[in-house]
Short mmCIF file of N, CA and C in Angstrom, two decimals:
data_model
loop_
_atom_site.label_atom_id
_atom_site.label_comp_id
_atom_site.label_asym_id
_atom_site.label_seq_id
_atom_site.Cartn_x
_atom_site.Cartn_y
_atom_site.Cartn_z
N UNK A 1 15.35 -3.48 1.65
CA UNK A 1 14.24 -2.69 2.12
C UNK A 1 13.62 -3.36 3.34
N UNK A 2 13.32 -2.54 4.33
CA UNK A 2 12.71 -3.02 5.56
C UNK A 2 11.49 -2.17 5.87
N UNK A 3 10.57 -2.74 6.61
CA UNK A 3 9.47 -1.96 7.15
C UNK A 3 10.04 -1.08 8.25
N UNK A 4 9.56 0.14 8.33
CA UNK A 4 10.09 1.10 9.30
C UNK A 4 10.00 0.57 10.72
N UNK A 5 8.92 -0.13 11.04
CA UNK A 5 8.75 -0.63 12.40
C UNK A 5 9.77 -1.71 12.76
N UNK A 6 10.48 -2.25 11.76
CA UNK A 6 11.53 -3.23 12.02
C UNK A 6 12.87 -2.56 12.33
N UNK A 7 12.96 -1.26 12.05
CA UNK A 7 14.22 -0.54 12.23
C UNK A 7 14.30 0.29 13.49
N UNK A 8 13.15 0.51 14.13
CA UNK A 8 13.18 1.33 15.33
C UNK A 8 11.81 1.54 15.92
N UNK A 9 11.78 2.33 16.98
CA UNK A 9 10.53 2.65 17.67
C UNK A 9 9.87 3.83 16.96
N UNK A 10 8.55 3.76 16.84
CA UNK A 10 7.78 4.84 16.22
C UNK A 10 6.82 5.36 17.28
N UNK A 11 6.94 6.64 17.58
CA UNK A 11 6.13 7.27 18.63
C UNK A 11 5.37 8.45 18.05
N UNK A 12 4.30 8.83 18.73
CA UNK A 12 3.54 10.01 18.34
C UNK A 12 3.31 10.88 19.57
N UNK A 13 4.29 11.74 19.91
CA UNK A 13 4.16 12.56 21.11
C UNK A 13 3.08 13.64 20.98
N UNK A 14 2.79 14.06 19.76
CA UNK A 14 1.74 15.05 19.50
C UNK A 14 0.90 14.55 18.33
N UNK A 15 -0.28 15.13 18.18
CA UNK A 15 -1.17 14.66 17.12
C UNK A 15 -0.64 14.96 15.73
N UNK A 16 0.23 15.95 15.60
CA UNK A 16 0.75 16.30 14.28
C UNK A 16 2.24 15.99 14.15
N UNK A 17 2.73 15.06 14.95
CA UNK A 17 4.15 14.74 14.91
C UNK A 17 4.38 13.25 15.14
N UNK A 18 5.33 12.71 14.38
CA UNK A 18 5.76 11.33 14.55
C UNK A 18 7.25 11.36 14.82
N UNK A 19 7.68 10.57 15.80
CA UNK A 19 9.10 10.48 16.14
C UNK A 19 9.55 9.05 15.86
N UNK A 20 10.64 8.94 15.12
CA UNK A 20 11.21 7.64 14.80
C UNK A 20 12.56 7.56 15.50
N UNK A 21 12.72 6.54 16.32
CA UNK A 21 13.98 6.35 17.04
C UNK A 21 14.58 5.02 16.60
N UNK A 22 15.50 5.07 15.61
CA UNK A 22 16.10 3.82 15.12
C UNK A 22 16.91 3.13 16.21
N UNK A 23 16.90 1.81 16.18
CA UNK A 23 17.67 1.05 17.16
C UNK A 23 19.16 1.13 16.84
N UNK A 24 19.47 1.34 15.58
CA UNK A 24 20.87 1.51 15.15
C UNK A 24 20.97 2.88 14.49
N UNK A 25 21.80 3.76 15.02
CA UNK A 25 21.85 5.14 14.51
C UNK A 25 22.37 5.22 13.08
N UNK A 26 22.97 4.15 12.58
CA UNK A 26 23.42 4.17 11.18
C UNK A 26 22.24 4.16 10.21
N UNK A 27 21.04 3.86 10.71
CA UNK A 27 19.84 3.86 9.87
C UNK A 27 19.20 5.24 9.75
N UNK A 28 19.67 6.21 10.50
CA UNK A 28 19.04 7.53 10.48
C UNK A 28 19.05 8.13 9.08
N UNK A 29 20.20 8.16 8.44
CA UNK A 29 20.29 8.77 7.11
C UNK A 29 19.44 8.03 6.07
N UNK A 30 19.50 6.69 5.99
CA UNK A 30 18.64 6.00 5.01
C UNK A 30 17.14 6.21 5.28
N UNK A 31 16.76 6.25 6.54
CA UNK A 31 15.34 6.48 6.87
C UNK A 31 14.93 7.87 6.42
N UNK A 32 15.75 8.86 6.73
CA UNK A 32 15.44 10.24 6.34
C UNK A 32 15.33 10.34 4.82
N UNK A 33 16.25 9.71 4.12
CA UNK A 33 16.25 9.74 2.66
C UNK A 33 14.98 9.08 2.10
N UNK A 34 14.62 7.93 2.66
CA UNK A 34 13.42 7.22 2.21
C UNK A 34 12.16 8.05 2.43
N UNK A 35 12.11 8.76 3.54
CA UNK A 35 10.95 9.61 3.83
C UNK A 35 10.87 10.75 2.82
N UNK A 36 12.01 11.37 2.53
CA UNK A 36 11.99 12.50 1.59
C UNK A 36 11.68 12.04 0.17
N UNK A 37 12.08 10.82 -0.19
CA UNK A 37 11.81 10.30 -1.54
C UNK A 37 10.42 9.68 -1.67
N UNK A 38 9.72 9.53 -0.56
CA UNK A 38 8.42 8.85 -0.58
C UNK A 38 7.35 9.65 -1.32
N UNK A 39 7.52 10.95 -1.42
CA UNK A 39 6.52 11.77 -2.08
C UNK A 39 5.30 12.05 -1.23
N UNK A 40 5.38 11.78 0.05
CA UNK A 40 4.24 12.01 0.94
C UNK A 40 4.15 13.46 1.40
N UNK A 41 5.21 14.22 1.20
CA UNK A 41 5.19 15.62 1.58
C UNK A 41 5.51 15.88 3.03
N UNK A 42 6.08 14.91 3.71
CA UNK A 42 6.45 15.10 5.11
C UNK A 42 7.88 15.62 5.19
N UNK A 43 8.11 16.53 6.12
CA UNK A 43 9.47 17.03 6.30
C UNK A 43 10.09 16.31 7.49
N UNK A 44 11.22 15.67 7.25
CA UNK A 44 11.92 14.93 8.29
C UNK A 44 13.03 15.80 8.85
N UNK A 45 13.09 15.90 10.18
CA UNK A 45 14.12 16.67 10.86
C UNK A 45 14.90 15.72 11.76
N UNK A 46 16.21 15.65 11.53
CA UNK A 46 17.05 14.79 12.35
C UNK A 46 17.48 15.57 13.59
N UNK A 47 17.23 14.98 14.76
CA UNK A 47 17.58 15.60 16.03
C UNK A 47 18.37 14.58 16.85
N UNK A 48 19.69 14.62 16.72
CA UNK A 48 20.62 13.67 17.36
C UNK A 48 20.32 12.25 16.89
N UNK A 49 19.71 11.44 17.73
CA UNK A 49 19.48 10.04 17.37
C UNK A 49 18.02 9.73 17.05
N UNK A 50 17.23 10.76 16.75
CA UNK A 50 15.82 10.55 16.38
C UNK A 50 15.50 11.35 15.12
N UNK A 51 14.41 10.96 14.50
CA UNK A 51 13.89 11.68 13.33
C UNK A 51 12.49 12.14 13.68
N UNK A 52 12.24 13.43 13.49
CA UNK A 52 10.91 13.98 13.74
C UNK A 52 10.23 14.26 12.41
N UNK A 53 8.99 13.81 12.31
CA UNK A 53 8.17 14.12 11.14
C UNK A 53 7.06 15.05 11.58
N UNK A 54 7.04 16.23 11.01
CA UNK A 54 5.97 17.16 11.29
C UNK A 54 4.90 17.00 10.22
N UNK A 55 3.74 16.58 10.64
CA UNK A 55 2.65 16.30 9.72
C UNK A 55 1.83 17.56 9.49
N UNK A 56 1.38 17.77 8.25
CA UNK A 56 0.54 18.94 7.99
C UNK A 56 -0.82 18.78 8.67
N UNK A 57 -1.43 19.89 8.98
CA UNK A 57 -2.77 19.86 9.56
C UNK A 57 -3.75 19.32 8.52
N UNK A 58 -4.75 18.62 8.99
CA UNK A 58 -5.72 18.03 8.09
C UNK A 58 -6.78 19.05 7.66
N UNK A 59 -6.39 19.94 6.77
CA UNK A 59 -7.34 20.89 6.21
C UNK A 59 -8.20 20.17 5.19
N UNK A 60 -9.28 20.80 4.78
CA UNK A 60 -10.16 20.20 3.78
C UNK A 60 -9.40 19.93 2.48
N UNK A 61 -8.55 20.87 2.11
CA UNK A 61 -7.76 20.72 0.89
C UNK A 61 -6.82 19.53 0.99
N UNK A 62 -6.17 19.39 2.14
CA UNK A 62 -5.24 18.28 2.34
C UNK A 62 -5.99 16.95 2.37
N UNK A 63 -7.17 16.94 2.95
CA UNK A 63 -7.99 15.72 2.98
C UNK A 63 -8.36 15.29 1.56
N UNK A 64 -8.71 16.28 0.73
CA UNK A 64 -9.06 15.98 -0.66
C UNK A 64 -7.85 15.43 -1.41
N UNK A 65 -6.67 15.99 -1.15
CA UNK A 65 -5.45 15.50 -1.79
C UNK A 65 -5.16 14.07 -1.35
N UNK A 66 -5.37 13.78 -0.07
CA UNK A 66 -5.17 12.41 0.42
C UNK A 66 -6.16 11.44 -0.23
N UNK A 67 -7.41 11.88 -0.37
CA UNK A 67 -8.42 11.04 -1.00
C UNK A 67 -8.06 10.76 -2.46
N UNK A 68 -7.56 11.78 -3.14
CA UNK A 68 -7.14 11.61 -4.54
C UNK A 68 -5.98 10.62 -4.62
N UNK A 69 -5.02 10.76 -3.73
CA UNK A 69 -3.88 9.85 -3.68
C UNK A 69 -4.36 8.42 -3.39
N UNK A 70 -5.32 8.31 -2.50
CA UNK A 70 -5.89 7.02 -2.16
C UNK A 70 -6.53 6.37 -3.38
N UNK A 71 -7.27 7.15 -4.16
CA UNK A 71 -7.89 6.63 -5.38
C UNK A 71 -6.84 6.16 -6.38
N UNK A 72 -5.75 6.92 -6.50
CA UNK A 72 -4.68 6.55 -7.43
C UNK A 72 -4.03 5.24 -7.00
N UNK A 73 -3.76 5.10 -5.70
CA UNK A 73 -3.16 3.87 -5.19
C UNK A 73 -4.10 2.68 -5.40
N UNK A 74 -5.39 2.90 -5.20
CA UNK A 74 -6.36 1.83 -5.39
C UNK A 74 -6.40 1.40 -6.85
N UNK A 75 -6.35 2.36 -7.76
CA UNK A 75 -6.36 2.02 -9.18
C UNK A 75 -5.09 1.26 -9.58
N UNK A 76 -3.96 1.66 -9.03
CA UNK A 76 -2.71 0.92 -9.30
C UNK A 76 -2.83 -0.52 -8.81
N UNK A 77 -3.44 -0.68 -7.65
CA UNK A 77 -3.61 -2.02 -7.09
C UNK A 77 -4.55 -2.85 -7.95
N UNK A 78 -5.63 -2.24 -8.42
CA UNK A 78 -6.56 -2.97 -9.30
C UNK A 78 -5.87 -3.38 -10.60
N UNK A 79 -5.02 -2.50 -11.15
CA UNK A 79 -4.28 -2.85 -12.37
C UNK A 79 -3.35 -4.02 -12.11
N UNK A 80 -2.69 -4.01 -10.96
CA UNK A 80 -1.79 -5.11 -10.61
C UNK A 80 -2.57 -6.41 -10.50
N UNK A 81 -3.73 -6.36 -9.88
CA UNK A 81 -4.56 -7.56 -9.74
C UNK A 81 -4.99 -8.07 -11.11
N UNK A 82 -5.38 -7.16 -12.01
CA UNK A 82 -5.76 -7.58 -13.36
C UNK A 82 -4.58 -8.24 -14.08
N UNK A 83 -3.40 -7.68 -13.87
CA UNK A 83 -2.19 -8.26 -14.49
C UNK A 83 -1.95 -9.67 -13.95
N UNK A 84 -2.08 -9.85 -12.65
CA UNK A 84 -1.91 -11.17 -12.05
C UNK A 84 -2.95 -12.15 -12.58
N UNK A 85 -4.18 -11.67 -12.75
CA UNK A 85 -5.24 -12.53 -13.29
C UNK A 85 -4.85 -12.99 -14.69
N UNK A 86 -4.36 -12.06 -15.49
CA UNK A 86 -3.97 -12.40 -16.86
C UNK A 86 -2.83 -13.43 -16.86
N UNK A 87 -1.84 -13.23 -15.99
CA UNK A 87 -0.73 -14.18 -15.90
C UNK A 87 -1.22 -15.57 -15.48
N UNK A 88 -2.09 -15.61 -14.48
CA UNK A 88 -2.61 -16.88 -13.99
C UNK A 88 -3.45 -17.57 -15.07
N UNK A 89 -4.26 -16.80 -15.78
CA UNK A 89 -5.08 -17.37 -16.84
C UNK A 89 -4.20 -17.92 -17.96
N UNK A 90 -3.13 -17.21 -18.28
CA UNK A 90 -2.20 -17.70 -19.30
C UNK A 90 -1.54 -19.01 -18.87
N UNK A 91 -1.21 -19.12 -17.58
CA UNK A 91 -0.64 -20.36 -17.06
C UNK A 91 -1.64 -21.51 -17.15
N UNK A 92 -2.89 -21.21 -16.82
CA UNK A 92 -3.94 -22.24 -16.91
C UNK A 92 -4.09 -22.69 -18.36
N UNK A 93 -4.14 -21.73 -19.28
CA UNK A 93 -4.28 -22.09 -20.69
C UNK A 93 -3.08 -22.89 -21.18
N UNK A 94 -1.89 -22.52 -20.75
CA UNK A 94 -0.69 -23.25 -21.16
C UNK A 94 -0.71 -24.67 -20.61
N UNK A 95 -1.18 -24.82 -19.37
CA UNK A 95 -1.29 -26.17 -18.79
C UNK A 95 -2.26 -27.02 -19.58
N UNK A 96 -3.35 -26.40 -20.03
CA UNK A 96 -4.32 -27.13 -20.84
C UNK A 96 -3.72 -27.48 -22.20
N UNK A 97 -3.00 -26.54 -22.77
CA UNK A 97 -2.37 -26.76 -24.07
C UNK A 97 -1.33 -27.88 -23.98
N UNK A 98 -0.61 -27.94 -22.86
CA UNK A 98 0.39 -28.99 -22.64
C UNK A 98 -0.23 -30.29 -22.14
N UNK A 99 -1.55 -30.32 -22.09
CA UNK A 99 -2.33 -31.49 -21.67
C UNK A 99 -2.05 -31.91 -20.23
N UNK A 100 -1.72 -30.93 -19.39
CA UNK A 100 -1.52 -31.20 -17.97
C UNK A 100 -2.84 -31.17 -17.21
N UNK A 101 -3.80 -30.42 -17.76
CA UNK A 101 -5.13 -30.34 -17.14
C UNK A 101 -6.18 -30.53 -18.23
N UNK A 102 -7.37 -30.95 -17.80
CA UNK A 102 -8.46 -31.18 -18.75
C UNK A 102 -9.18 -29.87 -19.06
N UNK A 103 -10.07 -29.94 -20.03
CA UNK A 103 -10.89 -28.77 -20.41
C UNK A 103 -11.74 -28.32 -19.22
N UNK A 104 -12.31 -29.29 -18.49
CA UNK A 104 -13.12 -28.95 -17.32
C UNK A 104 -12.28 -28.25 -16.26
N UNK A 105 -11.07 -28.77 -16.02
CA UNK A 105 -10.19 -28.14 -15.04
C UNK A 105 -9.79 -26.73 -15.46
N UNK A 106 -9.63 -26.55 -16.75
CA UNK A 106 -9.28 -25.22 -17.28
C UNK A 106 -10.36 -24.21 -16.90
N UNK A 107 -11.61 -24.56 -17.17
CA UNK A 107 -12.69 -23.61 -16.89
C UNK A 107 -13.00 -23.52 -15.40
N UNK A 108 -12.79 -24.61 -14.67
CA UNK A 108 -12.94 -24.57 -13.22
C UNK A 108 -11.88 -23.62 -12.63
N UNK A 109 -10.66 -23.72 -13.15
CA UNK A 109 -9.59 -22.83 -12.72
C UNK A 109 -9.91 -21.38 -13.04
N UNK A 110 -10.49 -21.16 -14.20
CA UNK A 110 -10.87 -19.79 -14.59
C UNK A 110 -11.91 -19.23 -13.63
N UNK A 111 -12.91 -20.06 -13.30
CA UNK A 111 -13.96 -19.61 -12.38
C UNK A 111 -13.40 -19.33 -10.99
N UNK A 112 -12.54 -20.22 -10.49
CA UNK A 112 -11.94 -20.02 -9.17
C UNK A 112 -11.06 -18.78 -9.15
N UNK A 113 -10.32 -18.59 -10.23
CA UNK A 113 -9.47 -17.41 -10.35
C UNK A 113 -10.31 -16.14 -10.30
N UNK A 114 -11.42 -16.14 -11.02
CA UNK A 114 -12.28 -14.96 -11.04
C UNK A 114 -12.90 -14.70 -9.67
N UNK A 115 -13.23 -15.75 -8.93
CA UNK A 115 -13.76 -15.57 -7.57
C UNK A 115 -12.74 -14.90 -6.67
N UNK A 116 -11.48 -15.35 -6.76
CA UNK A 116 -10.42 -14.75 -5.95
C UNK A 116 -10.23 -13.28 -6.33
N UNK A 117 -10.22 -13.00 -7.62
CA UNK A 117 -10.05 -11.63 -8.10
C UNK A 117 -11.21 -10.76 -7.61
N UNK A 118 -12.42 -11.28 -7.71
CA UNK A 118 -13.59 -10.52 -7.24
C UNK A 118 -13.52 -10.25 -5.75
N UNK A 119 -13.08 -11.25 -4.97
CA UNK A 119 -12.95 -11.06 -3.52
C UNK A 119 -11.97 -9.94 -3.20
N UNK A 120 -10.81 -9.96 -3.84
CA UNK A 120 -9.81 -8.93 -3.55
C UNK A 120 -10.22 -7.56 -4.07
N UNK A 121 -10.91 -7.53 -5.19
CA UNK A 121 -11.41 -6.25 -5.71
C UNK A 121 -12.42 -5.66 -4.73
N UNK A 122 -13.26 -6.50 -4.17
CA UNK A 122 -14.25 -6.04 -3.18
C UNK A 122 -13.56 -5.56 -1.91
N UNK A 123 -12.51 -6.26 -1.48
CA UNK A 123 -11.76 -5.83 -0.30
C UNK A 123 -11.13 -4.46 -0.53
N UNK A 124 -10.58 -4.25 -1.70
CA UNK A 124 -9.99 -2.94 -2.03
C UNK A 124 -11.07 -1.87 -1.98
N UNK A 125 -12.21 -2.16 -2.58
CA UNK A 125 -13.32 -1.19 -2.60
C UNK A 125 -13.74 -0.83 -1.17
N UNK A 126 -13.87 -1.83 -0.31
CA UNK A 126 -14.27 -1.58 1.08
C UNK A 126 -13.22 -0.79 1.84
N UNK A 127 -11.95 -1.13 1.64
CA UNK A 127 -10.87 -0.39 2.30
C UNK A 127 -10.89 1.08 1.88
N UNK A 128 -11.06 1.32 0.60
CA UNK A 128 -11.08 2.70 0.10
C UNK A 128 -12.26 3.46 0.70
N UNK A 129 -13.42 2.85 0.71
CA UNK A 129 -14.60 3.51 1.29
C UNK A 129 -14.38 3.84 2.76
N UNK A 130 -13.83 2.89 3.52
CA UNK A 130 -13.58 3.12 4.94
C UNK A 130 -12.57 4.24 5.15
N UNK A 131 -11.50 4.24 4.37
CA UNK A 131 -10.48 5.28 4.52
C UNK A 131 -11.03 6.65 4.13
N UNK A 132 -11.85 6.69 3.09
CA UNK A 132 -12.45 7.97 2.69
C UNK A 132 -13.37 8.49 3.79
N UNK A 133 -14.11 7.58 4.41
CA UNK A 133 -14.97 7.99 5.53
C UNK A 133 -14.14 8.52 6.69
N UNK A 134 -13.02 7.87 6.97
CA UNK A 134 -12.13 8.35 8.03
C UNK A 134 -11.58 9.73 7.70
N UNK A 135 -11.24 9.93 6.45
CA UNK A 135 -10.68 11.22 6.04
C UNK A 135 -11.70 12.35 6.14
N UNK A 136 -12.94 12.05 5.80
CA UNK A 136 -13.95 13.10 5.80
C UNK A 136 -14.54 13.35 7.18
N UNK A 137 -14.35 12.41 8.10
CA UNK A 137 -14.84 12.58 9.46
C UNK A 137 -13.82 13.39 10.26
N UNK A 138 -14.29 14.47 10.83
CA UNK A 138 -13.39 15.35 11.59
C UNK A 138 -13.31 14.91 13.02
#
């Protein structure tokens, strides 16, 4: 898997269109397939050595659907962060159990872990708020 920008040039000749020009034409089919499987609802049209994406107009209904999708992605991210916190906490507890760290270090680690989790949760919250504001601003 590669980031799209690593596979070719990405242009926007019109406000509702994106053109992808892969540097290697053998990537055209995999890129088109990835776009269609992404679930974003974009239709990819192959035109010789480029791929055109026609984007839907930003109607109120479409904006609401994007906001809903944004909320779902944010919740998935928060769940992942909680899972990582649980894994890290289990590692800290195991280190304490194996006498690799002291009781004080165990709780210091827990506090530091929670600070990191809180920071990233706040960043997610701010990103979501900013994106929602962008979506609702015409």
